[in-house]
Amino acid sequence: MTIELCYKPIAGRSRYEDLIKRRCYKPAGHTGKCEEFPYLAHLKQVAPRVEAKIKRDATKTTGAAWKSDDAGPNRIDRWVMLLPDDELHSRFGINIAAMKPQVQAKLREKAATYEDCMEVAAKLALNVYQMRNAPPAPPEILQYLEARFDAFRPNSTRCIVCRDHLDFKLFENAQRGRAHIETAHANPRMHNPDNVGFAHRECNIAQGSLSLQDFYDWIRSIVARVDAHLS
Ligand SMILES: [Zn+2]
Ligand SMILES: [Zn+2]
């Protein structure tokens, strides 16, 4: 099943607004006002931190812990990082060349179009509702997400790294420090719905900047060496 979306333009207020065409993602012909994230309305009420996390992880680069020239900008719209170095500098005062090489690489691999980011946000919302102990989605949101992706499968969301089930309750730990669930990428250099999912924080840290395939190969080689050594 597919769904036609409204896609009418929506005015935004970010510094980088002229880089994108912000749009309405409600179903075509909807009543009421246009909205970018209509499927997050329920989570915004019952789990506002999770709602904010979905929006942030889908659309922003990760933040630098401190603010300085070589640390790079803190949380910036992913589509800004599609601009060439000179344009970033002249238009927005972001001096990529002054940053450490690792920071440059990290920022650049987070680049994504507005459209891909919006797909990722909706996919993450579906993943949240399919977690164990997730709040039940209102029928209209469920139907909308099913129409955009796949049939709803309760309790089916797994950590994309270790493949164990994820429990919605792990989000709650965010209130006492770092979240225990993070947004993760099967290939860290691609930000689209097929490549993005949730992972345990520990699993995401272990994967690091490797693709999942390379990560599993690495783990296999370690286990093989350890087993050979022990036998
Ligand atoms: Zn609309
Ligand atoms: Zn895991």
PDB file of C-alpha atoms and ligand atoms in Angstrom:
ATOM      1  CA  MET A   1       0.000   0.000   0.000  1.00  0.00           C
ATOM      2  CA  THR A   2       1.224   3.487  -0.726  1.00  0.00           C
ATOM      3  CA  ILE A   3      -0.062   6.880   0.224  1.00  0.00           C
ATOM      4  CA  GLU A   4      -0.067  10.185  -1.578  1.00  0.00           C
ATOM      5  CA  LEU A   5       1.243  13.034   0.524  1.00  0.00           C
ATOM      6  CA  CYS A   6       0.228  16.697   0.523  1.00  0.00           C
ATOM      7  CA  TYR A   7       3.754  18.119  -0.031  1.00  0.00           C
ATOM      8  CA  LYS A   8       2.549  21.742   0.126  1.00  0.00           C
ATOM      9  CA  PRO A   9       5.370  24.111   1.091  1.00  0.00           C
ATOM     10  CA  ILE A  10       5.735  24.996   4.771  1.00  0.00           C
ATOM     11  CA  ALA A  11       7.564  28.090   6.022  1.00  0.00           C
ATOM     12  CA  GLY A  12      10.457  27.427   8.389  1.00  0.00           C
ATOM     13  CA  ARG A  13      12.613  29.751  10.441  1.00  0.00           C
ATOM     14  CA  SER A  14      16.053  28.156  10.360  1.00  0.00           C
ATOM     15  CA  ARG A  15      19.165  30.000   9.178  1.00  0.00           C
ATOM     16  CA  TYR A  16      19.455  27.537   6.318  1.00  0.00           C
ATOM     17  CA  GLU A  17      15.883  27.742   5.104  1.00  0.00           C
ATOM     18  CA  ASP A  18      16.683  28.670   1.508  1.00  0.00           C
ATOM     19  CA  LEU A  19      18.643  25.421   1.043  1.00  0.00           C
ATOM     20  CA  ILE A  20      15.510  23.276   1.193  1.00  0.00           C
ATOM     21  CA  LYS A  21      11.851  23.119   0.265  1.00  0.00           C
ATOM     22  CA  ARG A  22      10.197  22.310   3.584  1.00  0.00           C
ATOM     23  CA  ARG A  23       6.987  20.390   2.974  1.00  0.00           C
ATOM     24  CA  CYS A  24       3.792  19.007   4.478  1.00  0.00           C
ATOM     25  CA  TYR A  25       3.847  15.230   5.049  1.00  0.00           C
ATOM     26  CA  LYS A  26       0.158  14.791   5.845  1.00  0.00           C
ATOM     27  CA  PRO A  27      -1.900  12.677   3.445  1.00  0.00           C
ATOM     28  CA  ALA A  28      -2.970  14.524   0.278  1.00  0.00           C
ATOM     29  CA  GLY A  29      -6.330  16.248   0.628  1.00  0.00           C
ATOM     30  CA  HIS A  30      -6.086  16.372   4.433  1.00  0.00           C
ATOM     31  CA  THR A  31      -8.162  18.720   6.588  1.00  0.00           C
ATOM     32  CA  GLY A  32      -6.580  21.150   9.062  1.00  0.00           C
ATOM     33  CA  LYS A  33      -3.231  22.831   8.752  1.00  0.00           C
ATOM     34  CA  CYS A  34      -0.193  21.443   6.952  1.00  0.00           C
ATOM     35  CA  GLU A  35       2.460  19.740   9.122  1.00  0.00           C
ATOM     36  CA  GLU A  36       5.948  18.378   8.602  1.00  0.00           C
ATOM     37  CA  PHE A  37       5.814  15.580  11.196  1.00  0.00           C
ATOM     38  CA  PRO A  38       2.100  14.678  11.531  1.00  0.00           C
ATOM     39  CA  TYR A  39       2.954  11.116  12.659  1.00  0.00           C
ATOM     40  CA  LEU A  40       4.851  12.420  15.717  1.00  0.00           C
ATOM     41  CA  ALA A  41       1.838  14.181  17.268  1.00  0.00           C
ATOM     42  CA  HIS A  42       1.047  11.290  19.629  1.00  0.00           C
ATOM     43  CA  LEU A  43       4.654  10.689  20.753  1.00  0.00           C
ATOM     44  CA  LYS A  44       4.947  14.418  21.408  1.00  0.00           C
ATOM     45  CA  GLN A  45       2.216  14.027  24.012  1.00  0.00           C
ATOM     46  CA  VAL A  46       3.171  10.731  25.637  1.00  0.00           C
ATOM     47  CA  ALA A  47       6.974  10.681  25.138  1.00  0.00           C
ATOM     48  CA  PRO A  48       8.212  14.171  24.202  1.00  0.00           C
ATOM     49  CA  ARG A  49      11.890  13.236  24.629  1.00  0.00           C
ATOM     50  CA  VAL A  50      11.533  10.385  22.166  1.00  0.00           C
ATOM     51  CA  GLU A  51       9.695  12.663  19.733  1.00  0.00           C
ATOM     52  CA  ALA A  52      12.463  15.266  19.997  1.00  0.00           C
ATOM     53  CA  LYS A  53      15.123  12.557  19.554  1.00  0.00           C
ATOM     54  CA  ILE A  54      13.513  11.276  16.345  1.00  0.00           C
ATOM     55  CA  LYS A  55      13.417  14.774  14.849  1.00  0.00           C
ATOM     56  CA  ARG A  56      16.947  15.608  15.988  1.00  0.00           C
ATOM     57  CA  ASP A  57      18.599  12.354  14.905  1.00  0.00           C
ATOM     58  CA  ALA A  58      16.802  12.363  11.560  1.00  0.00           C
ATOM     59  CA  THR A  59      17.645  15.927  10.606  1.00  0.00           C
ATOM     60  CA  LYS A  60      20.778  17.062  12.505  1.00  0.00           C
ATOM     61  CA  THR A  61      24.429  16.116  12.605  1.00  0.00           C
ATOM     62  CA  THR A  62      25.702  14.947  15.982  1.00  0.00           C
ATOM     63  CA  GLY A  63      26.896  17.668  18.279  1.00  0.00           C
ATOM     64  CA  ALA A  64      30.373  18.694  19.280  1.00  0.00           C
ATOM     65  CA  ALA A  65      30.659  18.681  23.052  1.00  0.00           C
ATOM     66  CA  TRP A  66      32.362  22.067  23.077  1.00  0.00           C
ATOM     67  CA  LYS A  67      32.257  25.108  20.843  1.00  0.00           C
ATOM     68  CA  SER A  68      35.439  26.083  19.041  1.00  0.00           C
ATOM     69  CA  ASP A  69      36.648  26.495  15.480  1.00  0.00           C
ATOM     70  CA  ASP A  70      38.301  23.130  15.143  1.00  0.00           C
ATOM     71  CA  ALA A  71      35.560  21.205  16.976  1.00  0.00           C
ATOM     72  CA  GLY A  72      33.012  22.067  14.324  1.00  0.00           C
ATOM     73  CA  PRO A  73      29.440  23.333  14.621  1.00  0.00           C
ATOM     74  CA  ASN A  74      27.158  21.816  17.221  1.00  0.00           C
ATOM     75  CA  ARG A  75      24.166  20.034  15.680  1.00  0.00           C
ATOM     76  CA  ILE A  76      23.526  21.487  12.298  1.00  0.00           C
ATOM     77  CA  ASP A  77      20.904  20.538   9.696  1.00  0.00           C
ATOM     78  CA  ARG A  78      22.280  17.601   7.715  1.00  0.00           C
ATOM     79  CA  TRP A  79      21.459  19.230   4.374  1.00  0.00           C
ATOM     80  CA  VAL A  80      23.788  22.148   5.170  1.00  0.00           C
ATOM     81  CA  MET A  81      26.695  19.717   5.032  1.00  0.00           C
ATOM     82  CA  LEU A  82      25.953  19.014   1.354  1.00  0.00           C
ATOM     83  CA  LEU A  83      27.337  22.465   0.447  1.00  0.00           C
ATOM     84  CA  PRO A  84      30.912  22.781  -0.834  1.00  0.00           C
ATOM     85  CA  ASP A  85      33.543  24.151   1.604  1.00  0.00           C
ATOM     86  CA  ASP A  86      33.727  27.635   0.077  1.00  0.00           C
ATOM     87  CA  GLU A  87      29.974  28.150   0.165  1.00  0.00           C
ATOM     88  CA  LEU A  88      29.767  26.958   3.763  1.00  0.00           C
ATOM     89  CA  HIS A  89      32.386  29.524   4.657  1.00  0.00           C
ATOM     90  CA  SER A  90      31.149  32.496   2.650  1.00  0.00           C
ATOM     91  CA  ARG A  91      27.429  32.066   3.326  1.00  0.00           C
ATOM     92  CA  PHE A  92      27.331  30.640   6.837  1.00  0.00           C
ATOM     93  CA  GLY A  93      30.752  31.265   8.342  1.00  0.00           C
ATOM     94  CA  ILE A  94      31.437  27.536   8.752  1.00  0.00           C
ATOM     95  CA  ASN A  95      35.142  27.014   8.155  1.00  0.00           C
ATOM     96  CA  ILE A  96      35.544  23.336   7.341  1.00  0.00           C
ATOM     97  CA  ALA A  97      39.242  23.733   6.516  1.00  0.00           C
ATOM     98  CA  ALA A  98      39.965  24.941  10.070  1.00  0.00           C
ATOM     99  CA  MET A  99      38.533  21.777  11.627  1.00  0.00           C
ATOM    100  CA  LYS A 100      40.415  18.636  12.535  1.00  0.00           C
ATOM    101  CA  PRO A 101      40.389  16.053   9.722  1.00  0.00           C
ATOM    102  CA  GLN A 102      38.344  13.587  11.801  1.00  0.00           C
ATOM    103  CA  VAL A 103      35.753  16.290  12.488  1.00  0.00           C
ATOM    104  CA  GLN A 104      35.617  17.228   8.800  1.00  0.00           C
ATOM    105  CA  ALA A 105      35.078  13.605   7.804  1.00  0.00           C
ATOM    106  CA  LYS A 106      32.470  13.091  10.476  1.00  0.00           C
ATOM    107  CA  LEU A 107      30.481  16.140   9.441  1.00  0.00           C
ATOM    108  CA  ARG A 108      30.638  15.285   5.759  1.00  0.00           C
ATOM    109  CA  GLU A 109      29.461  11.719   6.244  1.00  0.00           C
ATOM    110  CA  LYS A 110      26.406  13.036   8.107  1.00  0.00           C
ATOM    111  CA  ALA A 111      25.294  15.041   5.070  1.00  0.00           C
ATOM    112  CA  ALA A 112      21.857  14.148   3.710  1.00  0.00           C
ATOM    113  CA  THR A 113      19.056  15.731   1.739  1.00  0.00           C
ATOM    114  CA  TYR A 114      15.966  17.120   3.445  1.00  0.00           C
ATOM    115  CA  GLU A 115      13.873  14.463   1.712  1.00  0.00           C
ATOM    116  CA  ASP A 116      16.020  11.569   3.006  1.00  0.00           C
ATOM    117  CA  CYS A 117      15.941  13.045   6.519  1.00  0.00           C
ATOM    118  CA  MET A 118      12.152  13.213   6.405  1.00  0.00           C
ATOM    119  CA  GLU A 119      11.967   9.565   5.293  1.00  0.00           C
ATOM    120  CA  VAL A 120      14.281   8.578   8.133  1.00  0.00           C
ATOM    121  CA  ALA A 121      12.127  10.405  10.713  1.00  0.00           C
ATOM    122  CA  ALA A 122       8.993   8.529   9.661  1.00  0.00           C
ATOM    123  CA  LYS A 123      10.831   5.200   9.626  1.00  0.00           C
ATOM    124  CA  LEU A 124      12.220   5.819  13.125  1.00  0.00           C
ATOM    125  CA  ALA A 125       8.688   6.607  14.350  1.00  0.00           C
ATOM    126  CA  LEU A 126       7.510   3.241  13.013  1.00  0.00           C
ATOM    127  CA  ASN A 127      10.472   1.527  14.686  1.00  0.00           C
ATOM    128  CA  VAL A 128       9.581   3.158  18.008  1.00  0.00           C
ATOM    129  CA  TYR A 129       5.973   1.970  17.868  1.00  0.00           C
ATOM    130  CA  GLN A 130       7.178  -1.551  17.041  1.00  0.00           C
ATOM    131  CA  MET A 131       9.362  -1.756  20.169  1.00  0.00           C
ATOM    132  CA  ARG A 132       8.432  -3.897  23.149  1.00  0.00           C
ATOM    133  CA  ASN A 133       6.423  -1.887  25.693  1.00  0.00           C
ATOM    134  CA  ALA A 134       5.910   0.975  23.225  1.00  0.00           C
ATOM    135  CA  PRO A 135       2.807   3.116  23.767  1.00  0.00           C
ATOM    136  CA  PRO A 136       0.084   1.953  21.354  1.00  0.00           C
ATOM    137  CA  ALA A 137      -0.115   4.199  18.312  1.00  0.00           C
ATOM    138  CA  PRO A 138      -3.450   5.854  17.513  1.00  0.00           C
ATOM    139  CA  PRO A 139      -5.091   4.067  14.530  1.00  0.00           C
ATOM    140  CA  GLU A 140      -4.687   7.000  12.146  1.00  0.00           C
ATOM    141  CA  ILE A 141      -0.930   7.183  12.782  1.00  0.00           C
ATOM    142  CA  LEU A 142      -0.594   3.425  12.453  1.00  0.00           C
ATOM    143  CA  GLN A 143      -2.422   3.427   9.119  1.00  0.00           C
ATOM    144  CA  TYR A 144      -0.344   6.342   7.877  1.00  0.00           C
ATOM    145  CA  LEU A 145       2.986   4.679   8.763  1.00  0.00           C
ATOM    146  CA  GLU A 146       1.867   1.329   7.332  1.00  0.00           C
ATOM    147  CA  ALA A 147       0.901   3.065   4.100  1.00  0.00           C
ATOM    148  CA  ARG A 148       4.355   4.663   3.871  1.00  0.00           C
ATOM    149  CA  PHE A 149       6.360   1.580   4.851  1.00  0.00           C
ATOM    150  CA  ASP A 150       5.268  -1.927   5.791  1.00  0.00           C
ATOM    151  CA  ALA A 151       2.587  -3.751   7.708  1.00  0.00           C
ATOM    152  CA  PHE A 152       2.812  -2.989  11.421  1.00  0.00           C
ATOM    153  CA  ARG A 153       4.568  -5.767  13.340  1.00  0.00           C
ATOM    154  CA  PRO A 154       4.341  -5.256  17.116  1.00  0.00           C
ATOM    155  CA  ASN A 155       7.468  -6.089  19.175  1.00  0.00           C
ATOM    156  CA  SER A 156       9.570  -6.528  16.035  1.00  0.00           C
ATOM    157  CA  THR A 157      12.110  -3.706  16.429  1.00  0.00           C
ATOM    158  CA  ARG A 158      15.579  -5.064  17.062  1.00  0.00           C
ATOM    159  CA  CYS A 159      18.967  -3.466  17.666  1.00  0.00           C
ATOM    160  CA  ILE A 160      20.441  -3.216  14.164  1.00  0.00           C
ATOM    161  CA  VAL A 161      23.851  -4.237  15.540  1.00  0.00           C
ATOM    162  CA  CYS A 162      23.248  -7.205  17.904  1.00  0.00           C
ATOM    163  CA  ARG A 163      19.748  -8.070  16.569  1.00  0.00           C
ATOM    164  CA  ASP A 164      18.281  -8.418  20.068  1.00  0.00           C
ATOM    165  CA  HIS A 165      14.850  -6.912  20.777  1.00  0.00           C
ATOM    166  CA  LEU A 166      14.679  -3.288  21.852  1.00  0.00           C
ATOM    167  CA  ASP A 167      12.449  -2.181  24.699  1.00  0.00           C
ATOM    168  CA  PHE A 168      10.839   1.245  24.664  1.00  0.00           C
ATOM    169  CA  LYS A 169      11.590   1.564  28.395  1.00  0.00           C
ATOM    170  CA  LEU A 170      15.291   1.954  27.561  1.00  0.00           C
ATOM    171  CA  PHE A 171      14.473   5.470  26.311  1.00  0.00           C
ATOM    172  CA  GLU A 172      13.462   6.475  29.827  1.00  0.00           C
ATOM    173  CA  ASN A 173      17.025   6.231  31.062  1.00  0.00           C
ATOM    174  CA  ALA A 174      17.697   9.352  28.996  1.00  0.00           C
ATOM    175  CA  GLN A 175      16.272  11.293  31.913  1.00  0.00           C
ATOM    176  CA  ARG A 176      19.181  10.188  34.079  1.00  0.00           C
ATOM    177  CA  GLY A 177      21.980  10.871  31.620  1.00  0.00           C
ATOM    178  CA  ARG A 178      22.707   9.241  28.281  1.00  0.00           C
ATOM    179  CA  ALA A 179      19.992   7.390  26.392  1.00  0.00           C
ATOM    180  CA  HIS A 180      20.417   3.624  26.301  1.00  0.00           C
ATOM    181  CA  ILE A 181      19.056   3.540  22.772  1.00  0.00           C
ATOM    182  CA  GLU A 182      20.768   5.419  19.966  1.00  0.00           C
ATOM    183  CA  THR A 183      20.035   5.958  16.316  1.00  0.00           C
ATOM    184  CA  ALA A 184      22.487   3.873  14.292  1.00  0.00           C
ATOM    185  CA  HIS A 185      23.473   3.309  10.659  1.00  0.00           C
ATOM    186  CA  ALA A 186      24.246  -0.039   9.013  1.00  0.00           C
ATOM    187  CA  ASN A 187      26.620   1.950   6.826  1.00  0.00           C
ATOM    188  CA  PRO A 188      27.644   5.090   8.735  1.00  0.00           C
ATOM    189  CA  ARG A 189      27.952   7.086   5.536  1.00  0.00           C
ATOM    190  CA  MET A 190      24.362   6.672   4.366  1.00  0.00           C
ATOM    191  CA  HIS A 191      21.370   8.392   5.938  1.00  0.00           C
ATOM    192  CA  ASN A 192      18.228   6.857   4.467  1.00  0.00           C
ATOM    193  CA  PRO A 193      15.372   4.723   5.856  1.00  0.00           C
ATOM    194  CA  ASP A 194      16.830   1.391   4.674  1.00  0.00           C
ATOM    195  CA  ASN A 195      20.125   2.033   6.409  1.00  0.00           C
ATOM    196  CA  VAL A 196      19.000   3.631   9.677  1.00  0.00           C
ATOM    197  CA  GLY A 197      17.567   2.059  12.819  1.00  0.00           C
ATOM    198  CA  PHE A 198      17.976   1.956  16.567  1.00  0.00           C
ATOM    199  CA  ALA A 199      20.738   0.230  18.494  1.00  0.00           C
ATOM    200  CA  HIS A 200      21.766  -0.259  22.106  1.00  0.00           C
ATOM    201  CA  ARG A 201      24.164   2.487  23.062  1.00  0.00           C
ATOM    202  CA  GLU A 202      26.892  -0.078  23.798  1.00  0.00           C
ATOM    203  CA  CYS A 203      26.369  -1.769  20.434  1.00  0.00           C
ATOM    204  CA  ASN A 204      26.495   1.543  18.593  1.00  0.00           C
ATOM    205  CA  ILE A 205      29.746   2.482  20.351  1.00  0.00           C
ATOM    206  CA  ALA A 206      31.263  -0.934  19.552  1.00  0.00           C
ATOM    207  CA  GLN A 207      30.363  -0.604  15.858  1.00  0.00           C
ATOM    208  CA  GLY A 208      32.068   2.799  15.735  1.00  0.00           C
ATOM    209  CA  SER A 209      32.651   4.103  12.230  1.00  0.00           C
ATOM    210  CA  LEU A 210      32.645   0.636  10.618  1.00  0.00           C
ATOM    211  CA  SER A 211      29.841  -0.631   8.426  1.00  0.00           C
ATOM    212  CA  LEU A 212      27.948  -3.502  10.063  1.00  0.00           C
ATOM    213  CA  GLN A 213      29.486  -5.944   7.580  1.00  0.00           C
ATOM    214  CA  ASP A 214      33.025  -4.846   8.458  1.00  0.00           C
ATOM    215  CA  PHE A 215      32.155  -4.819  12.151  1.00  0.00           C
ATOM    216  CA  TYR A 216      30.905  -8.428  12.069  1.00  0.00           C
ATOM    217  CA  ASP A 217      33.989  -9.519  10.090  1.00  0.00           C
ATOM    218  CA  TRP A 218      36.198  -7.874  12.700  1.00  0.00           C
ATOM    219  CA  ILE A 219      34.332  -9.516  15.609  1.00  0.00           C
ATOM    220  CA  ARG A 220      34.480 -12.913  13.855  1.00  0.00           C
ATOM    221  CA  SER A 221      38.237 -12.587  13.376  1.00  0.00           C
ATOM    222  CA  ILE A 222      38.680 -11.744  17.059  1.00  0.00           C
ATOM    223  CA  VAL A 223      36.558 -14.670  18.225  1.00  0.00           C
ATOM    224  CA  ALA A 224      38.354 -17.032  15.820  1.00  0.00           C
ATOM    225  CA  ARG A 225      41.763 -15.959  17.156  1.00  0.00           C
ATOM    226  CA  VAL A 226      40.628 -16.207  20.754  1.00  0.00           C
ATOM    227  CA  ASP A 227      39.168 -19.678  20.185  1.00  0.00           C
ATOM    228  CA  ALA A 228      42.331 -20.836  18.391  1.00  0.00           C
ATOM    229  CA  HIS A 229      44.457 -19.533  21.250  1.00  0.00           C
ATOM    230  CA  LEU A 230      42.342 -21.289  23.875  1.00  0.00           C
ATOM    231  CA  SER A 231      42.175 -24.658  22.128  1.00  0.00           C
TER     232      SER A 231
HETATM  233 ZN    ZN B   1      -0.661  19.787   3.814  1.00  0.00          ZN
HETATM  234 ZN    ZN B   2      22.408  -4.268  20.576  1.00  0.00          ZN
END
